Amino acid sequence: QAPTCEAPLNTMAVVLRRLRRLGACFGGSRRAVEVAEPNVQPLEAVLRSRSWMEALGLQQPGRSDAGGEGADDLEVGLAEGSGADRLTDEVVLQAFVCVGVEVHPFRVSHVDASLALRWAADAFANLRDQGQRQGVAASAVYQAPLRDQVCATSADEALRLFGEAVSALHNRLSLHDLARGGVSRAAADALLHGMHLLHLRPHLRDRPNSEERTLLDSVLSGALTANWLLSTFCSFVSFRSNALRYQREIICSTTVAALGGVAFTGAARLQRMLTDAGDGRSRLGDEEATLEPLVRCPLCRECTPAARAIQNVRAGDAAPTCCVCTEQRASVCLVCGHLCLCGECYLQLPRTTEAAG
């Protein structure tokens, strides 16, 4: 008879229970405040912006329209005063992650959260490298706020870009080259929040008291607390030198962010070991796969990549009725093979991102 592994499983279960209690101590009140009173100031700041740089917080409000009333004056004002040519890819990447976690629709329960994330992603897509920044610096100004403009980036594309940005920022972390791979305390907090969002499975967003959600919340609360404690300690021991304090803060925050990524991956993997009954879904290296928005099929409840759905399917009278609104003909075929949604209902389906597997 093959030996059993009940003792290790029982030990892991005890560890999970203790981590959940730790998360309840550190993160319970914080989560309750965020749900009850969402901070909409970053969201409004993005939608009030009139340029891509202002949307990412790389330019002070009012700078983009200080040149005059005409379009030519606006372009000259941005080209001469924005400093787009002096930005680096790392600065733009960190700015997008910091703004993205503050306006992400999975964190902010606001009707305009998705639109704000779309504009932040649109700004990132046009400013992410030096060649693009030089090409759009003189034209990326609107005479009206972004709220009143038509955004070229869809909600699915915005979620995909956010996942790529969080993964890219985490992969760039380095203590050897702090100028390129280091992050400040604020950027480390944003990165931790971003990794927390990307590890949430679709069914966990609306279930804050579930065991798996509590475990991920515990990791987030512990990492944020560690980052705050270490940053405060660095400020206390290096109060005589601002440069030394900033360097030590970068080192501590970068280390916490890197270890936080390992903790999120380990927590998700440990939870799957206890719940998936060894079905082989969790494999080494799955967490490094590209993160993309997913949608859940209304019929089979399978989560499939939203970007791979086939839209505008023309099946004539043979097309079934949309299973959501029951009025329009179905025109969207999901990856699972079900032709069950019309175009409008498909756009209204909630999106999520999660690690592969």
Short mmCIF file of C-alpha atoms in Angstrom, two decimals:
data_model
loop_
_atom_site.label_atom_id
_atom_site.label_comp_id
_atom_site.label_asym_id
_atom_site.label_seq_id
_atom_site.Cartn_x
_atom_site.Cartn_y
_atom_site.Cartn_z
CA GLN A 1 0.00 0.00 0.00
CA ALA A 2 1.33 3.44 -0.98
CA PRO A 3 2.18 5.77 1.91
CA THR A 4 -0.18 8.68 2.55
CA CYS A 5 0.71 12.37 2.92
CA GLU A 6 -1.89 13.42 5.46
CA ALA A 7 0.62 14.96 7.88
CA PRO A 8 2.16 17.45 5.41
CA LEU A 9 -1.31 18.43 4.20
CA ASN A 10 -2.47 19.00 7.77
CA THR A 11 0.61 21.11 8.43
CA MET A 12 -0.06 23.25 5.34
CA ALA A 13 -3.66 23.68 6.40
CA VAL A 14 -2.50 24.99 9.79
CA VAL A 15 -0.12 27.41 8.05
CA LEU A 16 -2.95 28.66 5.86
CA ARG A 17 -5.22 29.26 8.85
CA ARG A 18 -2.51 31.26 10.63
CA LEU A 19 -1.84 33.36 7.52
CA ARG A 20 -5.54 34.14 7.23
CA ARG A 21 -5.65 35.26 10.86
CA LEU A 22 -2.62 37.49 10.20
CA GLY A 23 -4.38 39.00 7.21
CA ALA A 24 -7.49 39.66 9.29
CA CYS A 25 -5.37 41.53 11.84
CA PHE A 26 -3.47 43.71 9.34
CA GLY A 27 -5.79 43.99 6.37
CA GLY A 28 -9.37 43.63 7.55
CA SER A 29 -9.99 47.26 8.41
CA ARG A 30 -8.07 48.51 5.36
CA ARG A 31 -10.17 46.39 3.00
CA ALA A 32 -13.41 47.48 4.66
CA VAL A 33 -12.50 51.15 4.19
CA GLU A 34 -11.60 50.62 0.53
CA VAL A 35 -14.89 48.89 -0.23
CA ALA A 36 -17.04 51.32 1.70
CA GLU A 37 -15.43 54.55 0.51
CA PRO A 38 -13.52 54.06 -2.75
CA ASN A 39 -11.01 56.78 -3.54
CA VAL A 40 -12.20 58.39 -6.77
CA GLN A 41 -9.69 61.25 -6.81
CA PRO A 42 -7.14 59.41 -9.01
CA LEU A 43 -9.98 58.40 -11.33
CA GLU A 44 -11.19 61.98 -11.66
CA ALA A 45 -7.62 63.21 -12.15
CA VAL A 46 -7.20 60.90 -15.15
CA LEU A 47 -10.51 61.87 -16.72
CA ARG A 48 -9.86 65.61 -16.19
CA SER A 49 -6.50 65.37 -17.94
CA ARG A 50 -5.93 66.83 -21.38
CA SER A 51 -2.79 64.96 -22.37
CA TRP A 52 -1.30 61.50 -22.05
CA MET A 53 1.48 62.70 -19.79
CA GLU A 54 -0.97 64.41 -17.48
CA ALA A 55 -3.07 61.24 -17.34
CA LEU A 56 -0.07 59.28 -16.04
CA GLY A 57 0.87 61.97 -13.54
CA LEU A 58 4.02 62.88 -15.48
CA GLN A 59 2.87 66.46 -16.02
CA GLN A 60 1.22 68.94 -13.70
CA PRO A 61 -2.47 69.69 -14.42
CA GLY A 62 -2.92 72.81 -16.48
CA ARG A 63 0.49 72.66 -18.17
CA SER A 64 -0.86 71.18 -21.40
CA ASP A 65 -3.34 73.99 -22.03
CA ALA A 66 -1.26 76.90 -20.81
CA GLY A 67 -0.05 77.90 -24.23
CA GLY A 68 -3.17 79.68 -25.49
CA GLU A 69 -6.56 79.15 -27.05
CA GLY A 70 -5.60 77.79 -30.47
CA ALA A 71 -4.42 74.31 -31.36
CA ASP A 72 -1.04 75.61 -32.49
CA ASP A 73 -0.42 77.25 -29.11
CA LEU A 74 -1.35 74.02 -27.33
CA GLU A 75 1.08 72.01 -29.39
CA VAL A 76 3.95 74.43 -28.79
CA GLY A 77 3.23 74.53 -25.08
CA LEU A 78 3.41 70.75 -24.77
CA ALA A 79 6.43 70.31 -27.01
CA GLU A 80 8.48 72.91 -25.16
CA GLY A 81 7.34 72.40 -21.60
CA SER A 82 6.33 68.81 -21.13
CA GLY A 83 9.78 67.22 -21.01
CA ALA A 84 8.62 64.11 -22.84
CA ASP A 85 12.04 63.71 -24.44
CA ARG A 86 13.65 63.49 -21.00
CA LEU A 87 11.45 60.64 -19.76
CA THR A 88 12.72 57.08 -19.54
CA ASP A 89 10.90 53.84 -20.21
CA GLU A 90 11.18 52.88 -16.53
CA VAL A 91 9.54 56.12 -15.38
CA VAL A 92 6.61 55.69 -17.77
CA LEU A 93 6.18 52.03 -16.78
CA GLN A 94 6.11 52.81 -13.06
CA ALA A 95 3.74 55.74 -13.61
CA PHE A 96 1.26 53.54 -15.49
CA VAL A 97 1.32 50.84 -12.79
CA CYS A 98 0.84 53.44 -10.05
CA VAL A 99 -2.10 55.05 -11.84
CA GLY A 100 -3.52 51.72 -13.04
CA VAL A 101 -3.94 50.20 -9.59
CA GLU A 102 -5.73 53.34 -8.38
CA VAL A 103 -8.33 53.32 -11.17
CA HIS A 104 -8.60 49.59 -11.83
CA PRO A 105 -12.28 48.56 -12.01
CA PHE A 106 -11.56 45.52 -9.82
CA ARG A 107 -10.57 47.88 -6.98
CA VAL A 108 -12.73 50.95 -7.61
CA SER A 109 -16.48 50.41 -7.78
CA HIS A 110 -17.23 53.38 -10.01
CA VAL A 111 -19.02 53.61 -13.32
CA ASP A 112 -16.08 55.46 -14.92
CA ALA A 113 -13.32 53.19 -13.56
CA SER A 114 -13.05 51.22 -16.80
CA LEU A 115 -12.85 54.42 -18.85
CA ALA A 116 -10.09 55.81 -16.63
CA LEU A 117 -8.07 52.61 -16.97
CA ARG A 118 -8.57 52.71 -20.75
CA TRP A 119 -7.18 56.25 -20.93
CA ALA A 120 -4.24 55.37 -18.67
CA ALA A 121 -3.47 52.36 -20.87
CA ASP A 122 -3.84 54.49 -24.00
CA ALA A 123 -1.33 56.95 -22.57
CA PHE A 124 1.07 54.15 -21.70
CA ALA A 125 0.77 52.60 -25.16
CA ASN A 126 1.76 55.91 -26.77
CA LEU A 127 4.55 56.85 -24.33
CA ARG A 128 6.11 53.49 -23.46
CA ASP A 129 9.32 53.91 -25.52
CA GLN A 130 11.50 56.79 -26.67
CA GLY A 131 10.51 56.59 -30.33
CA GLN A 132 6.81 56.86 -29.56
CA ARG A 133 7.35 59.72 -27.11
CA GLN A 134 9.19 61.73 -29.74
CA GLY A 135 6.49 61.01 -32.30
CA VAL A 136 3.44 62.03 -30.27
CA ALA A 137 4.79 64.70 -27.90
CA ALA A 138 3.55 67.61 -30.02
CA SER A 139 0.10 66.19 -30.83
CA ALA A 140 -1.05 64.39 -27.66
CA VAL A 141 -3.05 67.37 -26.36
CA TYR A 142 -6.82 67.72 -26.24
CA GLN A 143 -8.72 70.97 -25.90
CA ALA A 144 -11.36 69.14 -23.83
CA PRO A 145 -10.82 66.70 -20.93
CA LEU A 146 -10.24 63.06 -21.75
CA ARG A 147 -13.65 62.23 -20.32
CA ASP A 148 -15.21 63.93 -23.37
CA GLN A 149 -12.94 62.26 -25.93
CA VAL A 150 -13.16 58.91 -27.68
CA CYS A 151 -10.54 56.50 -26.33
CA ALA A 152 -8.88 54.27 -28.93
CA THR A 153 -8.01 51.57 -26.37
CA SER A 154 -10.70 49.02 -25.53
CA ALA A 155 -11.37 47.66 -22.05
CA ASP A 156 -9.89 44.27 -22.97
CA GLU A 157 -6.75 45.88 -24.35
CA ALA A 158 -6.42 48.05 -21.23
CA LEU A 159 -6.58 45.00 -18.95
CA ARG A 160 -4.00 43.22 -21.10
CA LEU A 161 -1.63 46.20 -21.05
CA PHE A 162 -2.01 46.50 -17.30
CA GLY A 163 -1.11 42.84 -16.82
CA GLU A 164 1.90 43.20 -19.12
CA ALA A 165 3.06 46.33 -17.29
CA VAL A 166 2.85 44.71 -13.84
CA SER A 167 4.71 41.64 -15.08
CA ALA A 168 7.35 43.76 -16.82
CA LEU A 169 7.93 45.93 -13.75
CA HIS A 170 8.27 42.88 -11.52
CA ASN A 171 10.69 41.22 -13.95
CA ARG A 172 12.86 44.38 -14.03
CA LEU A 173 13.42 44.46 -10.27
CA SER A 174 17.13 44.45 -9.54
CA LEU A 175 19.39 45.42 -6.66
CA HIS A 176 22.42 45.46 -8.95
CA ASP A 177 21.18 48.40 -11.04
CA LEU A 178 18.95 50.52 -8.82
CA ALA A 179 18.59 53.24 -11.46
CA ARG A 180 16.81 50.82 -13.78
CA GLY A 181 15.55 48.04 -11.52
CA GLY A 182 14.82 49.83 -8.25
CA VAL A 183 11.40 51.05 -7.11
CA SER A 184 10.36 53.58 -4.49
CA ARG A 185 8.01 52.81 -1.63
CA ALA A 186 4.99 54.15 -3.56
CA ALA A 187 5.91 52.16 -6.69
CA ALA A 188 6.47 49.02 -4.60
CA ASP A 189 3.03 49.41 -2.99
CA ALA A 190 1.46 49.84 -6.43
CA LEU A 191 3.30 46.80 -7.76
CA LEU A 192 2.10 44.69 -4.81
CA HIS A 193 -1.48 45.79 -5.41
CA GLY A 194 -1.07 45.00 -9.10
CA MET A 195 0.22 41.49 -8.46
CA HIS A 196 -2.65 40.95 -6.03
CA LEU A 197 -5.13 41.91 -8.76
CA LEU A 198 -3.51 39.63 -11.31
CA HIS A 199 -3.63 36.61 -9.01
CA LEU A 200 -7.35 36.94 -8.30
CA ARG A 201 -9.38 34.27 -10.02
CA PRO A 202 -12.68 35.38 -11.60
CA HIS A 203 -14.81 33.94 -8.80
CA LEU A 204 -12.82 35.62 -6.02
CA ARG A 205 -13.46 39.30 -6.75
CA ASP A 206 -16.97 39.24 -5.27
CA ARG A 207 -16.10 36.80 -2.47
CA PRO A 208 -13.85 38.72 -0.03
CA ASN A 209 -14.40 36.18 2.75
CA SER A 210 -13.43 33.07 0.80
CA GLU A 211 -10.40 31.14 1.99
CA GLU A 212 -8.34 31.65 -1.17
CA ARG A 213 -9.14 35.37 -1.31
CA THR A 214 -8.28 35.76 2.36
CA LEU A 215 -4.92 34.09 1.79
CA LEU A 216 -4.04 36.49 -1.05
CA ASP A 217 -5.26 39.44 1.02
CA SER A 218 -3.03 38.27 3.87
CA VAL A 219 0.02 38.23 1.60
CA LEU A 220 -0.80 41.72 0.34
CA SER A 221 -1.34 43.11 3.84
CA GLY A 222 1.86 41.54 5.14
CA ALA A 223 3.93 42.86 2.22
CA LEU A 224 2.49 46.38 2.52
CA THR A 225 3.14 46.37 6.26
CA ALA A 226 6.71 45.17 5.77
CA ASN A 227 7.33 47.86 3.16
CA TRP A 228 5.98 50.55 5.47
CA LEU A 229 8.02 49.35 8.46
CA LEU A 230 11.27 49.14 6.51
CA SER A 231 10.76 52.55 4.88
CA THR A 232 10.02 54.11 8.27
CA PHE A 233 13.11 52.49 9.75
CA CYS A 234 15.26 53.82 6.89
CA SER A 235 13.93 57.32 7.46
CA PHE A 236 14.70 57.04 11.17
CA VAL A 237 18.29 55.79 10.87
CA SER A 238 19.21 58.02 7.89
CA PHE A 239 17.61 61.30 8.88
CA ARG A 240 20.87 63.22 8.42
CA SER A 241 21.29 62.37 4.74
CA ASN A 242 18.43 62.54 2.25
CA ALA A 243 20.45 60.77 -0.44
CA LEU A 244 21.35 57.88 1.86
CA ARG A 245 17.77 57.61 3.11
CA TYR A 246 16.43 57.50 -0.45
CA GLN A 247 18.94 54.83 -1.51
CA ARG A 248 18.15 52.61 1.47
CA GLU A 249 14.42 53.06 0.87
CA ILE A 250 14.87 51.98 -2.75
CA ILE A 251 16.80 48.89 -1.66
CA CYS A 252 14.21 47.90 0.96
CA SER A 253 11.18 48.55 -1.27
CA THR A 254 12.71 46.68 -4.20
CA THR A 255 13.45 43.69 -1.96
CA VAL A 256 9.92 43.68 -0.51
CA ALA A 257 8.37 43.90 -3.98
CA ALA A 258 10.46 41.00 -5.24
CA LEU A 259 9.68 38.84 -2.22
CA GLY A 260 6.03 39.84 -2.48
CA GLY A 261 5.87 38.41 -5.99
CA VAL A 262 7.34 35.15 -4.71
CA ALA A 263 4.84 35.12 -1.84
CA PHE A 264 1.85 35.66 -4.17
CA THR A 265 2.99 32.87 -6.47
CA GLY A 266 3.64 30.54 -3.54
CA ALA A 267 0.28 31.31 -1.92
CA ALA A 268 -1.63 30.68 -5.14
CA ARG A 269 0.30 27.50 -5.77
CA LEU A 270 -0.17 26.25 -2.21
CA GLN A 271 -3.90 26.91 -2.37
CA ARG A 272 -4.17 24.94 -5.63
CA MET A 273 -2.28 22.04 -4.07
CA LEU A 274 -4.92 21.84 -1.35
CA THR A 275 -7.98 22.37 -3.56
CA ASP A 276 -7.23 20.98 -7.03
CA ALA A 277 -6.65 17.42 -5.80
CA GLY A 278 -3.55 16.99 -7.94
CA ASP A 279 -5.28 17.32 -11.31
CA GLY A 280 -2.12 18.71 -12.85
CA ARG A 281 -3.42 22.21 -13.53
CA SER A 282 -0.70 23.90 -11.51
CA ARG A 283 2.66 23.48 -13.15
CA LEU A 284 6.02 25.07 -12.58
CA GLY A 285 6.36 28.18 -14.71
CA ASP A 286 2.63 28.75 -15.22
CA GLU A 287 2.73 31.95 -13.20
CA GLU A 288 5.19 33.43 -15.70
CA ALA A 289 2.74 33.10 -18.58
CA THR A 290 1.25 36.18 -20.16
CA LEU A 291 -1.64 37.56 -18.14
CA GLU A 292 -4.66 38.57 -20.20
CA PRO A 293 -8.30 39.45 -19.54
CA LEU A 294 -10.69 36.53 -19.26
CA VAL A 295 -14.45 36.22 -19.60
CA ARG A 296 -16.69 33.51 -18.16
CA CYS A 297 -19.04 31.77 -20.59
CA PRO A 298 -22.66 32.17 -19.40
CA LEU A 299 -23.42 28.58 -20.46
CA CYS A 300 -20.53 26.36 -19.43
CA ARG A 301 -18.96 28.86 -16.94
CA GLU A 302 -15.50 28.27 -18.41
CA CYS A 303 -13.07 31.20 -18.28
CA THR A 304 -11.56 31.92 -21.68
CA PRO A 305 -9.33 34.74 -23.05
CA ALA A 306 -11.48 37.67 -24.12
CA ALA A 307 -9.10 38.64 -26.91
CA ARG A 308 -9.59 35.26 -28.64
CA ALA A 309 -13.37 35.50 -28.88
CA ILE A 310 -14.70 35.68 -32.45
CA GLN A 311 -16.97 38.67 -32.89
CA ASN A 312 -19.41 39.68 -35.64
CA VAL A 313 -20.29 36.08 -36.49
CA ARG A 314 -22.92 36.03 -39.26
CA ALA A 315 -25.02 32.89 -38.99
CA GLY A 316 -28.32 34.31 -40.27
CA ASP A 317 -31.45 32.66 -38.99
CA ALA A 318 -29.40 29.73 -37.70
CA ALA A 319 -27.82 31.93 -35.01
CA PRO A 320 -29.34 31.34 -31.57
CA THR A 321 -30.76 34.12 -29.42
CA CYS A 322 -28.40 35.83 -26.97
CA CYS A 323 -28.64 33.97 -23.66
CA VAL A 324 -28.27 37.20 -21.66
CA CYS A 325 -30.66 39.72 -23.16
CA THR A 326 -32.77 37.07 -25.01
CA GLU A 327 -33.57 39.68 -27.65
CA GLN A 328 -30.70 39.98 -30.13
CA ARG A 329 -29.14 37.29 -32.26
CA ALA A 330 -25.89 35.85 -30.91
CA SER A 331 -22.87 37.15 -32.83
CA VAL A 332 -19.93 36.38 -30.51
CA CYS A 333 -18.36 32.92 -30.29
CA LEU A 334 -16.18 32.30 -27.23
CA VAL A 335 -13.13 30.05 -27.16
CA CYS A 336 -15.13 27.32 -25.46
CA GLY A 337 -17.17 27.03 -28.68
CA HIS A 338 -20.45 28.54 -27.54
CA LEU A 339 -22.14 31.08 -29.82
CA CYS A 340 -24.33 32.58 -27.13
CA LEU A 341 -23.82 36.35 -26.85
CA CYS A 342 -24.69 39.44 -28.84
CA GLY A 343 -22.09 42.17 -29.24
CA GLU A 344 -23.54 44.50 -26.60
CA CYS A 345 -23.88 41.82 -23.94
CA TYR A 346 -20.35 40.57 -24.67
CA LEU A 347 -18.95 44.04 -23.96
CA GLN A 348 -20.82 44.08 -20.64
CA LEU A 349 -19.36 40.77 -19.42
CA PRO A 350 -17.04 41.29 -16.42
CA ARG A 351 -13.35 40.84 -17.19
CA THR A 352 -10.67 39.50 -14.91
CA THR A 353 -6.99 38.60 -15.11
CA GLU A 354 -5.29 35.71 -13.40
CA ALA A 355 -2.09 33.74 -13.61
CA ALA A 356 -2.24 30.93 -16.14
CA GLY A 357 -3.36 27.59 -14.80
#
